[in-house]
């Protein structure tokens, strides 16, 4: 730890600084009173000031192209991996080989089903994160869907169906149809209609089977999830909303409201909004709408909550509110 201005600063290395989540993390870590970014890795950004890659970030750092062993050799207290799925293993192996002391936060899906890693969704499993050293940060849709279903688990009468729509930043920076502005113009693009990794993740996290159908929209950031749930018993909308309010009472990053939340209001916000809770009594079916910013509560803000918990800091330290 380095001492700066009287406070212990916790060194953080970021691998994947050119990505959308990487840029959010640079801004959050740089503004954090205790964490301090000591290196940022991107092959394409090598040699450029980090502030050029991440608009609005106040940092003097220059981007480096470090190999996994070089990342490990830096010996920072935290290494954040903000890389596409399937890329984490060499970094984790190099850090383990160097003694494994760093807290690793992996934003990809690579460790979300690994029992040796802690799954970082504080509002549902906070205890697991205190002092955690290997943290699998949840997926963006999976965060919203789990928070949107969990309070209703006790009255669930069948498989929830989650209709998800994400802004195209959810598809990352590697060019594809799902982040091609031309293909998305005046469009809504369904994809991965069965077997999306988040479908498995939601089911794994909640302990119930879930059907999830993702779509990508022409807006940049934000997710809206419309969740339809069969009910085992007759429950009114008011009673169901009361269950959600009770479940998230005291949770600063989860708001429960009567109105249907709109995705455009989620962009740039750090929390999740759950609303529009309605019940069809005849069909014994409830519908709930969840919105969040995929890059914040769906990724970077959640990573910061997890890092705070790992170091026994206040969970929301450095989260703008
Ligand atoms: N976007 C979202 O909304 C979101 C939300 C939650 C979780 N996630 C997860 O977070 C991770 C990062 O997503 P993202 O959208 O921010 O960025 P991304 O576009 O998936 O990744 C870009 C970053 O990864 C680096 N990179 C790409 N391939 C690499 C490789 N083979 N080896 C080393 N570095 C490589 C790139 O740097 P260089 O190519 O310059 O080296 C760049 O810094 C993904 O696993 C994603 O699934 C994303």
Short mmCIF file of C-alpha atoms and ligand atoms in Angstrom, two decimals:
data_model
loop_
_atom_site.label_atom_id
_atom_site.label_comp_id
_atom_site.label_asym_id
_atom_site.label_seq_id
_atom_site.Cartn_x
_atom_site.Cartn_y
_atom_site.Cartn_z
CA UNK A 1 0.00 0.00 0.00
CA UNK A 2 1.27 3.51 -0.77
CA UNK A 3 0.70 6.41 1.60
CA UNK A 4 -0.70 9.56 0.03
CA UNK A 5 -2.04 12.55 1.91
CA UNK A 6 -2.12 10.56 5.15
CA UNK A 7 -4.39 7.75 3.87
CA UNK A 8 -3.31 4.29 2.82
CA UNK A 9 -3.89 3.92 -0.90
CA UNK A 10 -4.63 0.50 -2.36
CA UNK A 11 -2.96 -0.09 -5.71
CA UNK A 12 -5.16 -1.28 -8.58
CA UNK A 13 -4.07 -2.58 -11.99
CA UNK A 14 -6.60 -2.65 -14.82
CA UNK A 15 -6.29 -5.09 -17.72
CA UNK A 16 -8.68 -4.18 -20.52
CA UNK A 17 -8.57 -0.40 -20.16
CA UNK A 18 -9.74 0.25 -23.75
CA UNK A 19 -13.13 -1.46 -23.26
CA UNK A 20 -16.37 0.22 -22.22
CA UNK A 21 -16.33 -1.25 -18.73
CA UNK A 22 -12.61 -0.49 -18.45
CA UNK A 23 -13.25 3.20 -19.11
CA UNK A 24 -15.95 3.30 -16.41
CA UNK A 25 -13.58 1.60 -13.98
CA UNK A 26 -10.80 4.10 -14.69
CA UNK A 27 -13.17 6.96 -13.82
CA UNK A 28 -14.46 5.26 -10.65
CA UNK A 29 -11.08 4.09 -9.35
CA UNK A 30 -9.42 7.44 -10.04
CA UNK A 31 -12.11 9.27 -8.07
CA UNK A 32 -12.06 6.74 -5.20
CA UNK A 33 -10.60 7.97 -1.91
CA UNK A 34 -8.70 4.75 -1.17
CA UNK A 35 -8.09 2.91 -4.45
CA UNK A 36 -5.47 4.22 -6.78
CA UNK A 37 -4.84 3.11 -10.37
CA UNK A 38 -1.18 2.15 -10.81
CA UNK A 39 -1.26 0.66 -14.32
CA UNK A 40 -3.66 0.24 -17.22
CA UNK A 41 -3.25 -2.37 -19.94
CA UNK A 42 -4.38 -2.37 -23.58
CA UNK A 43 -2.44 -3.59 -26.59
CA UNK A 44 -4.12 -1.18 -29.00
CA UNK A 45 -3.79 1.75 -26.63
CA UNK A 46 -0.12 1.17 -25.81
CA UNK A 47 1.85 4.39 -25.30
CA UNK A 48 -1.20 6.67 -25.29
CA UNK A 49 -2.24 8.77 -22.29
CA UNK A 50 -4.99 6.86 -20.47
CA UNK A 51 -7.05 10.07 -20.33
CA UNK A 52 -7.34 9.85 -24.16
CA UNK A 53 -8.89 6.39 -23.94
CA UNK A 54 -11.23 7.28 -21.09
CA UNK A 55 -12.91 10.63 -21.56
CA UNK A 56 -13.26 12.53 -18.32
CA UNK A 57 -10.66 10.50 -16.43
CA UNK A 58 -8.13 12.60 -14.56
CA UNK A 59 -5.03 10.46 -14.73
CA UNK A 60 -1.41 10.90 -15.73
CA UNK A 61 -0.99 7.19 -16.52
CA UNK A 62 0.23 6.03 -19.90
CA UNK A 63 -1.35 2.85 -21.26
CA UNK A 64 0.92 -0.21 -21.35
CA UNK A 65 0.79 -3.52 -23.20
CA UNK A 66 1.75 -5.93 -20.44
CA UNK A 67 1.96 -9.71 -20.69
CA UNK A 68 0.30 -11.72 -17.87
CA UNK A 69 3.65 -12.29 -16.09
CA UNK A 70 4.38 -8.56 -16.23
CA UNK A 71 0.96 -7.79 -14.74
CA UNK A 72 1.70 -10.22 -11.90
CA UNK A 73 5.19 -8.77 -11.38
CA UNK A 74 3.72 -5.32 -10.67
CA UNK A 75 2.48 -6.76 -7.36
CA UNK A 76 -0.60 -4.52 -7.03
CA UNK A 77 -3.12 -5.31 -4.30
CA UNK A 78 -5.92 -5.53 -6.89
CA UNK A 79 -5.99 -6.68 -10.50
CA UNK A 80 -9.18 -6.06 -12.46
CA UNK A 81 -9.66 -8.16 -15.59
CA UNK A 82 -12.04 -6.37 -17.97
CA UNK A 83 -11.44 -8.66 -20.95
CA UNK A 84 -13.71 -10.60 -23.29
CA UNK A 85 -14.79 -14.06 -22.11
CA UNK A 86 -12.11 -16.74 -22.29
CA UNK A 87 -9.10 -14.46 -21.71
CA UNK A 88 -8.73 -14.46 -17.91
CA UNK A 89 -6.84 -17.75 -17.37
CA UNK A 90 -3.26 -16.66 -18.23
CA UNK A 91 -3.54 -13.60 -15.95
CA UNK A 92 -4.93 -15.65 -13.06
CA UNK A 93 -2.22 -18.30 -13.57
CA UNK A 94 0.55 -15.69 -13.62
CA UNK A 95 -0.75 -14.02 -10.44
CA UNK A 96 -1.02 -17.43 -8.72
CA UNK A 97 2.52 -18.32 -9.85
CA UNK A 98 3.78 -15.05 -8.37
CA UNK A 99 2.29 -15.87 -4.96
CA UNK A 100 -1.36 -15.07 -5.65
CA UNK A 101 -1.67 -12.23 -3.17
CA UNK A 102 -3.63 -9.85 -5.37
CA UNK A 103 -7.39 -9.59 -5.13
CA UNK A 104 -8.62 -10.44 -8.64
CA UNK A 105 -11.91 -9.10 -9.96
CA UNK A 106 -12.93 -10.79 -13.22
CA UNK A 107 -15.63 -9.02 -15.21
CA UNK A 108 -15.97 -11.83 -17.72
CA UNK A 109 -18.08 -14.99 -17.37
CA UNK A 110 -14.94 -17.16 -16.94
CA UNK A 111 -15.29 -17.71 -13.16
CA UNK A 112 -18.98 -17.17 -12.51
CA UNK A 113 -19.61 -20.92 -12.10
CA UNK A 114 -16.35 -21.63 -10.29
CA UNK A 115 -16.95 -22.61 -6.65
CA UNK A 116 -13.51 -21.32 -5.69
CA UNK A 117 -14.49 -17.80 -6.70
CA UNK A 118 -16.99 -15.54 -4.94
CA UNK A 119 -19.93 -14.38 -7.01
CA UNK A 120 -20.10 -10.62 -6.58
CA UNK A 121 -23.75 -9.64 -6.26
CA UNK A 122 -23.69 -7.87 -2.87
CA UNK A 123 -27.43 -7.27 -2.52
CA UNK A 124 -28.05 -11.05 -2.64
CA UNK A 125 -24.82 -12.44 -1.12
CA UNK A 126 -22.96 -9.77 0.75
CA UNK A 127 -21.38 -12.03 3.40
CA UNK A 128 -19.47 -14.02 0.79
CA UNK A 129 -17.63 -10.89 -0.32
CA UNK A 130 -16.06 -9.67 2.90
CA UNK A 131 -12.36 -10.30 2.51
CA UNK A 132 -12.85 -12.14 -0.82
CA UNK A 133 -9.71 -12.58 -2.95
CA UNK A 134 -11.16 -14.03 -6.15
CA UNK A 135 -14.31 -12.27 -7.31
CA UNK A 136 -16.42 -13.14 -10.35
CA UNK A 137 -18.34 -9.99 -11.23
CA UNK A 138 -21.86 -10.86 -12.46
CA UNK A 139 -23.13 -10.28 -15.97
CA UNK A 140 -25.18 -7.16 -16.65
CA UNK A 141 -28.46 -8.84 -17.63
CA UNK A 142 -27.87 -11.44 -14.91
CA UNK A 143 -27.58 -8.72 -12.26
CA UNK A 144 -30.92 -7.16 -13.23
CA UNK A 145 -32.72 -10.49 -13.66
CA UNK A 146 -31.59 -11.92 -10.32
CA UNK A 147 -32.50 -8.75 -8.44
CA UNK A 148 -35.83 -8.71 -10.31
CA UNK A 149 -36.77 -12.31 -9.47
CA UNK A 150 -35.21 -12.98 -6.04
CA UNK A 151 -37.91 -11.33 -3.87
CA UNK A 152 -40.62 -13.39 -5.64
CA UNK A 153 -38.95 -16.80 -5.23
CA UNK A 154 -41.31 -17.75 -2.38
CA UNK A 155 -44.42 -17.33 -4.56
CA UNK A 156 -43.01 -18.59 -7.83
CA UNK A 157 -45.18 -21.20 -9.55
CA UNK A 158 -43.09 -21.97 -12.64
CA UNK A 159 -40.28 -20.81 -14.86
CA UNK A 160 -39.73 -17.04 -15.09
CA UNK A 161 -39.36 -15.68 -18.63
CA UNK A 162 -37.01 -12.75 -18.95
CA UNK A 163 -37.23 -10.52 -22.03
CA UNK A 164 -34.08 -8.42 -22.03
CA UNK A 165 -33.08 -5.44 -24.17
CA UNK A 166 -29.60 -3.94 -23.94
CA UNK A 167 -27.90 -0.93 -25.42
CA UNK A 168 -25.17 -1.93 -27.84
CA UNK A 169 -22.30 -1.13 -25.45
CA UNK A 170 -23.27 -4.49 -23.90
CA UNK A 171 -21.71 -6.19 -26.91
CA UNK A 172 -18.26 -4.75 -26.16
CA UNK A 173 -15.89 -3.14 -28.62
CA UNK A 174 -15.09 -6.07 -30.93
CA UNK A 175 -17.05 -5.28 -34.10
CA UNK A 176 -20.12 -7.49 -34.62
CA UNK A 177 -23.71 -7.16 -35.85
CA UNK A 178 -24.69 -6.44 -32.25
CA UNK A 179 -22.70 -3.21 -32.05
CA UNK A 180 -22.94 -2.15 -35.70
CA UNK A 181 -24.88 1.17 -35.72
CA UNK A 182 -26.01 0.58 -39.33
CA UNK A 183 -27.54 -2.81 -38.59
CA UNK A 184 -29.12 -1.49 -35.40
CA UNK A 185 -30.62 1.68 -36.88
CA UNK A 186 -34.46 1.63 -36.51
CA UNK A 187 -34.08 -1.91 -35.30
CA UNK A 188 -34.29 -4.31 -32.36
CA UNK A 189 -32.10 -7.36 -32.78
CA UNK A 190 -32.91 -10.65 -31.00
CA UNK A 191 -29.97 -13.02 -30.46
CA UNK A 192 -28.93 -16.12 -28.46
CA UNK A 193 -32.61 -17.07 -28.02
CA UNK A 194 -31.71 -20.16 -26.01
CA UNK A 195 -28.62 -20.97 -24.03
CA UNK A 196 -27.22 -17.46 -23.45
CA UNK A 197 -24.56 -17.65 -20.72
CA UNK A 198 -26.62 -15.24 -18.60
CA UNK A 199 -29.58 -17.66 -18.70
CA UNK A 200 -27.40 -20.25 -16.99
CA UNK A 201 -25.98 -17.62 -14.65
CA UNK A 202 -29.41 -16.39 -13.54
CA UNK A 203 -30.58 -19.96 -12.92
CA UNK A 204 -27.37 -20.84 -11.10
CA UNK A 205 -27.62 -17.75 -8.89
CA UNK A 206 -31.30 -18.18 -7.99
CA UNK A 207 -31.52 -21.97 -7.91
CA UNK A 208 -34.46 -22.06 -10.36
CA UNK A 209 -34.64 -22.60 -14.11
CA UNK A 210 -35.13 -19.40 -16.08
CA UNK A 211 -35.80 -18.66 -19.76
CA UNK A 212 -33.93 -15.61 -21.03
CA UNK A 213 -34.25 -14.00 -24.46
CA UNK A 214 -31.81 -11.13 -25.10
CA UNK A 215 -32.12 -8.32 -27.64
CA UNK A 216 -29.89 -5.42 -28.58
CA UNK A 217 -31.22 -1.94 -29.35
CA UNK A 218 -29.75 1.15 -31.09
CA UNK A 219 -29.18 3.11 -27.86
CA UNK A 220 -25.68 2.98 -26.37
CA UNK A 221 -26.14 2.07 -22.72
CA UNK A 222 -28.83 0.73 -20.40
CA UNK A 223 -30.80 -2.48 -20.01
CA UNK A 224 -34.52 -3.05 -19.59
CA UNK A 225 -35.81 -6.46 -18.50
CA UNK A 226 -39.48 -7.44 -18.59
CA UNK A 227 -39.86 -10.47 -16.34
CA UNK A 228 -43.00 -12.63 -16.47
CA UNK A 229 -43.42 -15.05 -13.57
CA UNK A 230 -46.06 -17.76 -13.00
CA UNK A 231 -47.33 -17.60 -9.42
CA UNK A 232 -47.93 -20.56 -7.10
CA UNK A 233 -50.54 -18.68 -5.05
CA UNK A 234 -52.88 -15.75 -5.47
CA UNK A 235 -51.05 -12.60 -4.52
CA UNK A 236 -52.04 -9.02 -5.23
CA UNK A 237 -49.75 -6.54 -6.97
CA UNK A 238 -49.62 -4.48 -3.79
CA UNK A 239 -48.59 -7.49 -1.72
CA UNK A 240 -45.96 -8.44 -4.29
CA UNK A 241 -44.59 -4.89 -4.38
CA UNK A 242 -44.41 -4.96 -0.57
CA UNK A 243 -42.26 -8.11 -0.83
CA UNK A 244 -39.84 -6.27 -3.14
CA UNK A 245 -39.79 -3.22 -0.89
CA UNK A 246 -39.05 -5.38 2.15
CA UNK A 247 -36.33 -7.32 0.33
CA UNK A 248 -34.49 -4.16 -0.71
CA UNK A 249 -35.15 -1.96 2.29
CA UNK A 250 -31.89 -0.21 3.13
CA UNK A 251 -30.29 -1.12 -0.22
CA UNK A 252 -29.05 2.19 -1.59
CA UNK A 253 -28.57 0.83 -5.12
CA UNK A 254 -31.95 -0.86 -5.56
CA UNK A 255 -35.07 1.30 -5.89
CA UNK A 256 -38.57 -0.20 -5.95
CA UNK A 257 -41.25 2.05 -7.44
CA UNK A 258 -44.85 1.82 -8.55
CA UNK A 259 -44.35 3.12 -12.10
CA UNK A 260 -42.75 1.19 -14.95
CA UNK A 261 -39.08 2.30 -15.02
CA UNK A 262 -37.73 3.54 -18.36
CA UNK A 263 -34.35 2.50 -19.67
CA UNK A 264 -33.41 6.01 -20.75
CA UNK A 265 -33.54 7.06 -17.09
CA UNK A 266 -31.11 4.28 -16.14
CA UNK A 267 -28.21 5.50 -18.30
CA UNK A 268 -25.44 6.96 -16.18
CA UNK A 269 -27.05 5.89 -12.88
CA UNK A 270 -25.34 3.52 -10.48
CA UNK A 271 -28.34 1.58 -9.22
CA UNK A 272 -31.15 -0.71 -10.37
CA UNK A 273 -34.82 0.30 -10.55
CA UNK A 274 -37.61 -2.26 -10.19
CA UNK A 275 -41.18 -1.24 -10.94
CA UNK A 276 -44.36 -1.79 -12.90
CA UNK A 277 -45.12 -4.76 -10.63
CA UNK A 278 -48.44 -6.12 -11.91
CA UNK A 279 -50.42 -9.31 -11.41
CA UNK A 280 -52.93 -11.08 -13.63
CA UNK A 281 -54.98 -12.83 -10.94
CA UNK A 282 -56.86 -15.08 -13.38
CA UNK A 283 -53.68 -16.37 -14.99
CA UNK A 284 -51.74 -16.28 -11.71
CA UNK A 285 -48.93 -14.42 -13.44
CA UNK A 286 -46.84 -11.47 -12.31
CA UNK A 287 -44.83 -9.06 -14.42
CA UNK A 288 -41.95 -6.95 -13.16
CA UNK A 289 -39.76 -4.44 -15.04
CA UNK A 290 -36.10 -3.85 -14.14
CA UNK A 291 -33.76 -1.21 -15.53
CA UNK A 292 -30.06 -0.60 -14.94
CA UNK A 293 -26.98 0.75 -16.65
CA UNK A 294 -25.11 -2.26 -18.04
CA UNK A 295 -21.76 -0.49 -17.68
CA UNK A 296 -22.34 0.65 -14.07
CA UNK A 297 -24.42 -1.61 -11.77
CA UNK A 298 -24.12 -4.18 -14.57
CA UNK A 299 -20.30 -4.01 -14.43
CA UNK A 300 -18.06 -1.23 -13.03
CA UNK A 301 -20.10 0.02 -10.05
CA UNK A 302 -20.68 -3.56 -8.96
CA UNK A 303 -16.94 -4.28 -9.27
CA UNK A 304 -16.26 -1.28 -7.04
CA UNK A 305 -18.79 -2.48 -4.44
CA UNK A 306 -17.04 -5.85 -4.48
CA UNK A 307 -13.58 -4.32 -4.14
CA UNK A 308 -14.75 -2.21 -1.21
CA UNK A 309 -16.14 -5.31 0.52
CA UNK A 310 -12.96 -7.28 -0.20
CA UNK A 311 -10.96 -4.62 1.68
CA UNK A 312 -13.59 -4.13 4.42
CA UNK A 313 -14.27 -0.58 3.24
CA UNK A 314 -17.80 0.88 3.22
CA UNK A 315 -19.48 -0.86 0.30
CA UNK A 316 -20.52 2.36 -1.44
CA UNK A 317 -17.27 4.27 -0.90
CA UNK A 318 -16.49 6.05 -4.17
CA UNK A 319 -19.88 5.30 -5.75
CA UNK A 320 -21.27 8.69 -6.84
CA UNK A 321 -24.78 9.33 -5.48
N1 LIG B 1 -20.06 -4.15 -21.92
C1 LIG B 1 -20.89 -4.46 -20.93
O1 LIG B 1 -21.98 -3.92 -20.81
C2 LIG B 1 -20.48 -5.48 -19.91
C3 LIG B 1 -21.24 -5.62 -18.75
C4 LIG B 1 -20.87 -6.59 -17.80
C5 LIG B 1 -19.78 -7.39 -18.05
N2 LIG B 1 -19.08 -7.24 -19.20
C6 LIG B 1 -17.93 -8.11 -19.42
O2 LIG B 1 -16.78 -7.32 -19.16
C7 LIG B 1 -15.73 -7.72 -20.02
C8 LIG B 1 -15.21 -6.48 -20.76
O3 LIG B 1 -16.22 -6.00 -21.61
P1 LIG B 1 -16.14 -4.59 -22.39
O4 LIG B 1 -17.42 -4.46 -23.10
O5 LIG B 1 -15.70 -3.53 -21.49
O6 LIG B 1 -14.91 -4.72 -23.36
P2 LIG B 1 -14.52 -5.62 -24.58
O7 LIG B 1 -14.76 -4.87 -25.80
O8 LIG B 1 -15.14 -6.96 -24.44
O9 LIG B 1 -12.96 -5.78 -24.29
C9 LIG B 1 -12.10 -4.80 -24.65
C10 LIG B 1 -10.82 -4.87 -23.84
O10 LIG B 1 -10.26 -6.19 -23.79
C11 LIG B 1 -8.93 -6.15 -24.36
N3 LIG B 1 -8.71 -7.43 -25.07
C12 LIG B 1 -9.49 -7.93 -26.05
N4 LIG B 1 -9.02 -9.14 -26.43
C13 LIG B 1 -7.94 -9.40 -25.65
C14 LIG B 1 -7.03 -10.49 -25.53
N5 LIG B 1 -7.15 -11.57 -26.32
N6 LIG B 1 -6.03 -10.40 -24.61
C15 LIG B 1 -5.90 -9.30 -23.84
N7 LIG B 1 -6.73 -8.24 -23.90
C16 LIG B 1 -7.74 -8.29 -24.79
C17 LIG B 1 -8.94 -4.93 -25.24
O11 LIG B 1 -7.69 -4.32 -25.31
P3 LIG B 1 -6.70 -4.38 -26.53
O12 LIG B 1 -7.37 -5.14 -27.63
O13 LIG B 1 -6.38 -2.98 -26.88
O14 LIG B 1 -5.54 -5.09 -25.89
C18 LIG B 1 -9.83 -3.97 -24.48
O15 LIG B 1 -9.11 -3.27 -23.50
C19 LIG B 1 -16.31 -8.78 -20.94
O16 LIG B 1 -15.98 -10.06 -20.45
C20 LIG B 1 -17.80 -8.56 -20.85
O17 LIG B 1 -18.53 -9.75 -21.07
C21 LIG B 1 -19.39 -6.30 -20.13
#
